[in-house]
CSV table of C-alpha atoms in Angstrom, one decimal:
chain,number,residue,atom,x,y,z
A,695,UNK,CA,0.0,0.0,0.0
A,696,UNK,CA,1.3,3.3,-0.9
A,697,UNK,CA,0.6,6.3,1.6
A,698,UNK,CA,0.6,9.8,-0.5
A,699,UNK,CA,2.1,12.4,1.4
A,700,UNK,CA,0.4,15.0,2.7
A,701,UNK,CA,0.0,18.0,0.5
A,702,UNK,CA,2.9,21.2,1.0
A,703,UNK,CA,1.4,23.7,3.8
A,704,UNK,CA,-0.1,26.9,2.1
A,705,UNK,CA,1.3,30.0,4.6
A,706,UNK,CA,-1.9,32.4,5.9
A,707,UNK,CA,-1.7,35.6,4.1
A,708,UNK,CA,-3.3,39.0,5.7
A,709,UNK,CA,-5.1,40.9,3.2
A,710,UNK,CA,-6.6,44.5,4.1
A,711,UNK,CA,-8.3,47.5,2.9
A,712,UNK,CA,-9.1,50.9,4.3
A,713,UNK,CA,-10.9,54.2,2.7
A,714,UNK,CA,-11.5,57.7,4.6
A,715,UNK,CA,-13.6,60.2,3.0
A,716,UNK,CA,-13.9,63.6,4.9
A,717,UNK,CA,-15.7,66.7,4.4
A,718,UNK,CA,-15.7,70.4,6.1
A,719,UNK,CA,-18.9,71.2,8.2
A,720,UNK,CA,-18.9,74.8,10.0
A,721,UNK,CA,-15.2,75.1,9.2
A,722,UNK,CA,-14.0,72.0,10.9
A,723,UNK,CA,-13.4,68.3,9.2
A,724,UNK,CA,-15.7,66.0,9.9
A,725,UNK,CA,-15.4,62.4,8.5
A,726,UNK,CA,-17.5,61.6,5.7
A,727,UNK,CA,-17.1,58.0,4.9
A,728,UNK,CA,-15.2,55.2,6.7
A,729,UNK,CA,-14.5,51.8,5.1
A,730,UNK,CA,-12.4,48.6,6.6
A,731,UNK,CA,-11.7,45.2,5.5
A,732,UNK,CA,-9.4,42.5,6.7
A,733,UNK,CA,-6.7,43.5,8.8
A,734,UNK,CA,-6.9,47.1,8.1
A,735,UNK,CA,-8.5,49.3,11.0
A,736,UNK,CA,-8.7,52.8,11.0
A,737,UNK,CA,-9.5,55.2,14.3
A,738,UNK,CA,-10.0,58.6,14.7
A,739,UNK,CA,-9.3,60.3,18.1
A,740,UNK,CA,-10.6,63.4,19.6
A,741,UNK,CA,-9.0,66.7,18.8
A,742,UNK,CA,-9.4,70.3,19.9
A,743,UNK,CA,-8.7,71.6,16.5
A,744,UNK,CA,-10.2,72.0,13.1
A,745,UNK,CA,-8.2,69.1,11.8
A,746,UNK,CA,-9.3,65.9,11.4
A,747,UNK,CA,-6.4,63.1,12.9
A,748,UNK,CA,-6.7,59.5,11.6
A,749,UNK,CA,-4.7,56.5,12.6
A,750,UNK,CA,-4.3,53.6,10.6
A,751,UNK,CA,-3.5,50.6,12.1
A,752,UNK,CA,-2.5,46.9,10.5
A,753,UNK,CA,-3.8,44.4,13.2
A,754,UNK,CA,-2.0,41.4,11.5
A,755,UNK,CA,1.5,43.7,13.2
A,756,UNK,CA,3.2,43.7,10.1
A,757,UNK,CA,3.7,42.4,6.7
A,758,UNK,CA,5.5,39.5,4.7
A,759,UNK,CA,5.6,38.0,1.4
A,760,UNK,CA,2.2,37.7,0.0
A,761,UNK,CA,0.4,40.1,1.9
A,762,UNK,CA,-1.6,43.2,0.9
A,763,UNK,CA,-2.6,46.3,2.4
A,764,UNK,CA,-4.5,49.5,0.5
A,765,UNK,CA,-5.2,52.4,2.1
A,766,UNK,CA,-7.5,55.3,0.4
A,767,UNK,CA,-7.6,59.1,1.6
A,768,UNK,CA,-10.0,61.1,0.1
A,769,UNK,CA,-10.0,64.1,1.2
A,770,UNK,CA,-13.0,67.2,0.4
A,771,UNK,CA,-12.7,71.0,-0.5
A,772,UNK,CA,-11.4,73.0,2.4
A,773,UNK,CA,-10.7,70.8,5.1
A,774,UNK,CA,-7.1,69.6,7.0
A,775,UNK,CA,-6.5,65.7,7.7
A,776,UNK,CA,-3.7,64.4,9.5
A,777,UNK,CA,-2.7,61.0,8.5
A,778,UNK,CA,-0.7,58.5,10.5
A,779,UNK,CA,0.0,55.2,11.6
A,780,UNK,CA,0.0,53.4,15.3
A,781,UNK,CA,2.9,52.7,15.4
A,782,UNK,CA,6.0,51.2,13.1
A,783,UNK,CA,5.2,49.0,10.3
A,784,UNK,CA,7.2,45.9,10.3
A,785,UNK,CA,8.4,44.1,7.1
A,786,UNK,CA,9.0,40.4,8.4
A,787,UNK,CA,11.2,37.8,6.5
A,788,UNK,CA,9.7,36.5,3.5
A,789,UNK,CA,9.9,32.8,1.6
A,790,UNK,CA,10.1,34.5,-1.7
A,791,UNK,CA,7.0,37.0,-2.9
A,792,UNK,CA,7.0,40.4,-1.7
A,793,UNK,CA,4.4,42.1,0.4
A,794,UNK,CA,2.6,45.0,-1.4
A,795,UNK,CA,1.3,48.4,0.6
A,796,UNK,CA,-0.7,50.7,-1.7
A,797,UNK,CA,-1.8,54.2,-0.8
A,798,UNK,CA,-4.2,56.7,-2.8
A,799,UNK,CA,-4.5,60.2,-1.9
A,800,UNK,CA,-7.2,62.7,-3.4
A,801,UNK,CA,-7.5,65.8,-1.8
A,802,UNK,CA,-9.8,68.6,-3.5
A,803,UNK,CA,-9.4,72.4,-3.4
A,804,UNK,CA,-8.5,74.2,-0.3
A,805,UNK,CA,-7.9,71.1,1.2
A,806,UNK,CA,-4.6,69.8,3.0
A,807,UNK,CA,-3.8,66.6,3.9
A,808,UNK,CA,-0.6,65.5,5.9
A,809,UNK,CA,0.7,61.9,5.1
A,810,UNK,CA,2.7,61.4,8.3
A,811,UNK,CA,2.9,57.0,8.9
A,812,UNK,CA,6.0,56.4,11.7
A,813,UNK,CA,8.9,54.2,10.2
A,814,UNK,CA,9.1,51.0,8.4
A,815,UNK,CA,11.4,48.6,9.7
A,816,UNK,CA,12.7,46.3,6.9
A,817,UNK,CA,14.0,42.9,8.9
A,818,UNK,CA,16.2,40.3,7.8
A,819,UNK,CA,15.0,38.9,4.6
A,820,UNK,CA,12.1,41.3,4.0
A,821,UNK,CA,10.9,42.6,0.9
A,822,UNK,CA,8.2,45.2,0.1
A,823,UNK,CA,6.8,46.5,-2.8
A,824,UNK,CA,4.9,50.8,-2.3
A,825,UNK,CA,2.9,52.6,-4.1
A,826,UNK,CA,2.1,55.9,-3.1
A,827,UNK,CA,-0.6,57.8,-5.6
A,828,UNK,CA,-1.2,61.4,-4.9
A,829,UNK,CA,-3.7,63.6,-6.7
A,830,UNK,CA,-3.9,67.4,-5.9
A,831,UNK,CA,-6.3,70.0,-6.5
A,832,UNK,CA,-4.3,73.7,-7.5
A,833,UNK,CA,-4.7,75.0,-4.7
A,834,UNK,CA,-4.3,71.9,-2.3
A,835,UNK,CA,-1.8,71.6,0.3
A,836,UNK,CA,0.3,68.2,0.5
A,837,UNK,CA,2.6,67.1,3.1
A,838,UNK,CA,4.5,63.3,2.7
A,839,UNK,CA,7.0,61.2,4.6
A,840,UNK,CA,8.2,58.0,4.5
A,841,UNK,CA,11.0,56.8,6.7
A,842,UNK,CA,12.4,53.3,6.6
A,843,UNK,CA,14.9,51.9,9.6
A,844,UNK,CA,16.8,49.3,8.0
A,845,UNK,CA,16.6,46.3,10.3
A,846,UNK,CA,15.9,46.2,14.0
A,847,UNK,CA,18.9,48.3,15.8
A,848,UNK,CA,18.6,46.5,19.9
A,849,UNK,CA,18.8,43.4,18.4
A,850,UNK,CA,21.9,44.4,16.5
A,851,UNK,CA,20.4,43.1,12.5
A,852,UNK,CA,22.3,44.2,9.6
A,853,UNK,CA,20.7,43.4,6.4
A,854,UNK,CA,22.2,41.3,3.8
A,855,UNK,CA,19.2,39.9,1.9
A,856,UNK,CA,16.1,42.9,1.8
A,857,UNK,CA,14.4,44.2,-1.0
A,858,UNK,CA,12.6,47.3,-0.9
A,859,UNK,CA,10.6,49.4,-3.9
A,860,UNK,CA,9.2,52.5,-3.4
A,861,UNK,CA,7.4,54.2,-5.8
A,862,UNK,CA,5.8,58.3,-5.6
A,863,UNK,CA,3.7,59.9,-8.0
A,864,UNK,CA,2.3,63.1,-7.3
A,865,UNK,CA,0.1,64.9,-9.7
A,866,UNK,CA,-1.7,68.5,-9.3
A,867,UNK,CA,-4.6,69.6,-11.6
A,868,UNK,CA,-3.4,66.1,-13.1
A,869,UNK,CA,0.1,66.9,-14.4
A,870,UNK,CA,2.4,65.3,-12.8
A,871,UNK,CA,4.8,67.0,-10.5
A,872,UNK,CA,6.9,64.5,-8.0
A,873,UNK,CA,8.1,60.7,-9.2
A,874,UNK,CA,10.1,59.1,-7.2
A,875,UNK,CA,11.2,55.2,-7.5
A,876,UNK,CA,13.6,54.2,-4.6
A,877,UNK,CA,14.9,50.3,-5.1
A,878,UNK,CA,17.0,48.7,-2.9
A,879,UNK,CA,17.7,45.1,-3.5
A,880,UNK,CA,20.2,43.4,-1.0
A,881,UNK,CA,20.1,39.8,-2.7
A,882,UNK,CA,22.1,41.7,-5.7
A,883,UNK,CA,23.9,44.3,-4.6
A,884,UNK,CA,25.1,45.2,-0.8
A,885,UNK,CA,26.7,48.7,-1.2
A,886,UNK,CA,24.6,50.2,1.4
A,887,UNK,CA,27.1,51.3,3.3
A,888,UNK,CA,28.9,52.9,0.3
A,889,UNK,CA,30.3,56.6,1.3
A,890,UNK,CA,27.8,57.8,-2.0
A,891,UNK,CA,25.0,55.8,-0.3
A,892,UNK,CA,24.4,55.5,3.0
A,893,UNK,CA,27.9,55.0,4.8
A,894,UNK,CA,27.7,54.2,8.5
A,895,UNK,CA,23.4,54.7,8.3
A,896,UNK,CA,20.9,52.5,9.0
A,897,UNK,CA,17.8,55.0,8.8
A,898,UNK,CA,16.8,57.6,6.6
A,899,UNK,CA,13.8,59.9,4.7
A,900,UNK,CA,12.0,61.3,2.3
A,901,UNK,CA,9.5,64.5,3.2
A,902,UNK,CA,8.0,66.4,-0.1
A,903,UNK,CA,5.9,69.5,1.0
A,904,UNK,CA,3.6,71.0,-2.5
A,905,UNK,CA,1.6,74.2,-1.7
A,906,UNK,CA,0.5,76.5,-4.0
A,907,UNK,CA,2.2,78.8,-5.9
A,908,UNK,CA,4.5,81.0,-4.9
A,909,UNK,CA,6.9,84.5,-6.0
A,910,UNK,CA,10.6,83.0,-5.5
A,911,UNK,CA,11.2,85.2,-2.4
A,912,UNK,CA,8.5,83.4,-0.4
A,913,UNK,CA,9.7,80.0,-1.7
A,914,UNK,CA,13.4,81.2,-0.8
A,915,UNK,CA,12.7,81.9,2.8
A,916,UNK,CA,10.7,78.6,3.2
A,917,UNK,CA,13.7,76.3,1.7
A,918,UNK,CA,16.2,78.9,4.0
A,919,UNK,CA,14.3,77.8,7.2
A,920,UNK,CA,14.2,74.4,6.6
A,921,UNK,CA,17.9,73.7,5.7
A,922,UNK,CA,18.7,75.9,8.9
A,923,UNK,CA,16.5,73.1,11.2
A,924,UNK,CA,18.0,70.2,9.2
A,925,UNK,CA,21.2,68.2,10.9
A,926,UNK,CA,23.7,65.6,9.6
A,927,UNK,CA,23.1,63.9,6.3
A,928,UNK,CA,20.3,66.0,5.0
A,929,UNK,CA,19.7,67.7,2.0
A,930,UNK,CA,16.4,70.1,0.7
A,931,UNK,CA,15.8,71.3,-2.6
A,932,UNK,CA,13.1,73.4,-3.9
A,933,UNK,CA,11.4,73.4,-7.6
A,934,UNK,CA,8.2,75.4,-8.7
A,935,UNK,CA,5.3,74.8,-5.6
A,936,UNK,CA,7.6,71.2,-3.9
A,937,UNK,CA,10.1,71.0,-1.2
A,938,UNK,CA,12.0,67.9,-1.4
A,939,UNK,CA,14.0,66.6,1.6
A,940,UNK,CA,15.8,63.6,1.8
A,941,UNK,CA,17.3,62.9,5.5
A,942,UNK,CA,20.0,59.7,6.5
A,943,UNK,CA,20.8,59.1,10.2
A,944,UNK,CA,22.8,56.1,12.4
A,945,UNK,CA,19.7,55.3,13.9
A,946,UNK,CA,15.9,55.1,14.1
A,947,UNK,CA,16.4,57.7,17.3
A,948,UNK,CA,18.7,60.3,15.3
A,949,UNK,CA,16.5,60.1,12.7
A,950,UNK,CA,13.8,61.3,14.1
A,951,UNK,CA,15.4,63.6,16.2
A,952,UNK,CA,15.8,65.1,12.7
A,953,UNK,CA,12.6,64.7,11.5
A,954,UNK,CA,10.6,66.7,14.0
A,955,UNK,CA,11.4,69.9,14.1
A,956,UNK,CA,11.3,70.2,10.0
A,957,UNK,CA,7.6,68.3,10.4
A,958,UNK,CA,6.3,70.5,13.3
A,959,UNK,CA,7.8,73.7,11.1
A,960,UNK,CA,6.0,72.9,7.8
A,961,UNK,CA,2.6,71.4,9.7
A,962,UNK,CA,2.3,75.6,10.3
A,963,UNK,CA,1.4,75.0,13.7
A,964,UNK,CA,-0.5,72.1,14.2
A,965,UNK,CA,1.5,69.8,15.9
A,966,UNK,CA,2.6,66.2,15.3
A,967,UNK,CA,0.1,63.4,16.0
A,968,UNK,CA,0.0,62.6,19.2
A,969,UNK,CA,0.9,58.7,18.8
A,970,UNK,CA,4.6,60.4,17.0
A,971,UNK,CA,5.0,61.8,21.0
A,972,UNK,CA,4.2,58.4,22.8
């Protein structure tokens, strides 16, 4: 008698969706539509000001190869959304596919929205594949960040074998005005730690600011005050209505030491979420 053997396990995969629409109601931003699927939560504290604050959260804790996760942002004329995360997102180690993350961002006329999710920490073996899709009224306001720690710094993980693609398209009045493709793939090529690179970091940044157009002295003294809060190996550049700032640091710490005085500057006054400051 011949005994088959048993079929190959099939890994669980964590599939999510989340959509927030908002709108402005007697000058504040009230939320419009809410929609959640799957491991993807979304909850909006209480605030004290006329921005809305919305905190997406992945319950499955992170995400490995063969996993999704969507996000949607729609955002209505005249009102102000600050967008963020729980807490880190963590890329685990993967058998072979990559893990995808999509974001799409609409926000209508006099409306800002600040994209402002905490760090992604790429482990051992990780690999991730981004999308971030941004459409923007003339005259809307955008703010954007994404910070990735590469590997997890107390238990001392340097990264050998990571991929990571991450790819920005912002378009206003739909011409486009910011692309972006990052691609870092470890299995290939280890030169992270290249001088031209990264050298000695393990974190860095990219923030990209668009407001609406401006005479070149305004857009001067904007780019003068953000190079004069940035430290160590930063760099900001300014072309037409964007600010572009790209940031590196030793650590997940250092980085964000860098990161929240330029964020708290060009939120004009609003202040960081309030899970950045827990």
């Amino acid at each position: 008698m011949t005994i088959a053997a048993p079929p190959p396990a099939v890994m669980q995969r964590s599939h999510g969706a989340g959509l927030i629409a908002v709108k402005s109601v007697t000058n504040r931003t009230r939320l419009d539509r809410l929609h959640q699927s799957g491991n993807a939560k979304i909850r909006i504290p209480e605030t004290r000001t006329e921005c809305l604050e919305a905190v997406l959260i992945n319950t499955a804790g992170g995400i490995t190869g063969g996993d999704t996760l969507n996000w949607t942002v729609e955002c209505g004329m005249n009102t102000a959304t600050v967008v963020t995360t729980q807490a880190c997102e963590r890329i685990y180690k993967s058998l072979g596919e990559n893990g995808r993350q999509t974001t799409a961002i609409t926000v209508d006329e006099g409306a800002s929205l600040f994209w402002l999710p905490q760090e992604t920490i790429l482990f051992q073996g990780g690999r991730l594949q981004r999308t971030l899709e941004v459409s923007l009224a003339d005259d809307a306001r955008f703010l954007g960040l994404e910070a990735v720690l590469l590997g997890r710094e107390a238990m001392g993980e340097t990264l050998d074998d990571a991929f990571l693609h991450d790819r920005w398209r912002i378009r206003r009045a739909g011409n486009l005005l910011h692309a972006d493709d990052l691609r870092l793939d470890l299995r290939s090529n280890n030169t992270l730690h290249d001088p031209s690179i990264l050298a000695a970091n393990r974190a860095f940044a990219t923030l990209v600011w668009v407001g609406p157009e401006e005479d070149g002295e305004v857009r001067a003294l904007r780019l003068g005050r953000v190079r004069a809060l940035l430290a160590g190996s930063a760099g900001a550049s300014a072309v037409g209505p964007k600010l572009l700032i790209r940031m590196a640091a030793p650590s997940g710490y250092a980085l964000r030491r860098q990161l929240m005085p330029v964020l708290e500057h060009l939120l004009d006054g609003r202040g960081l979420p309030k899970v950045w400051r827990t």
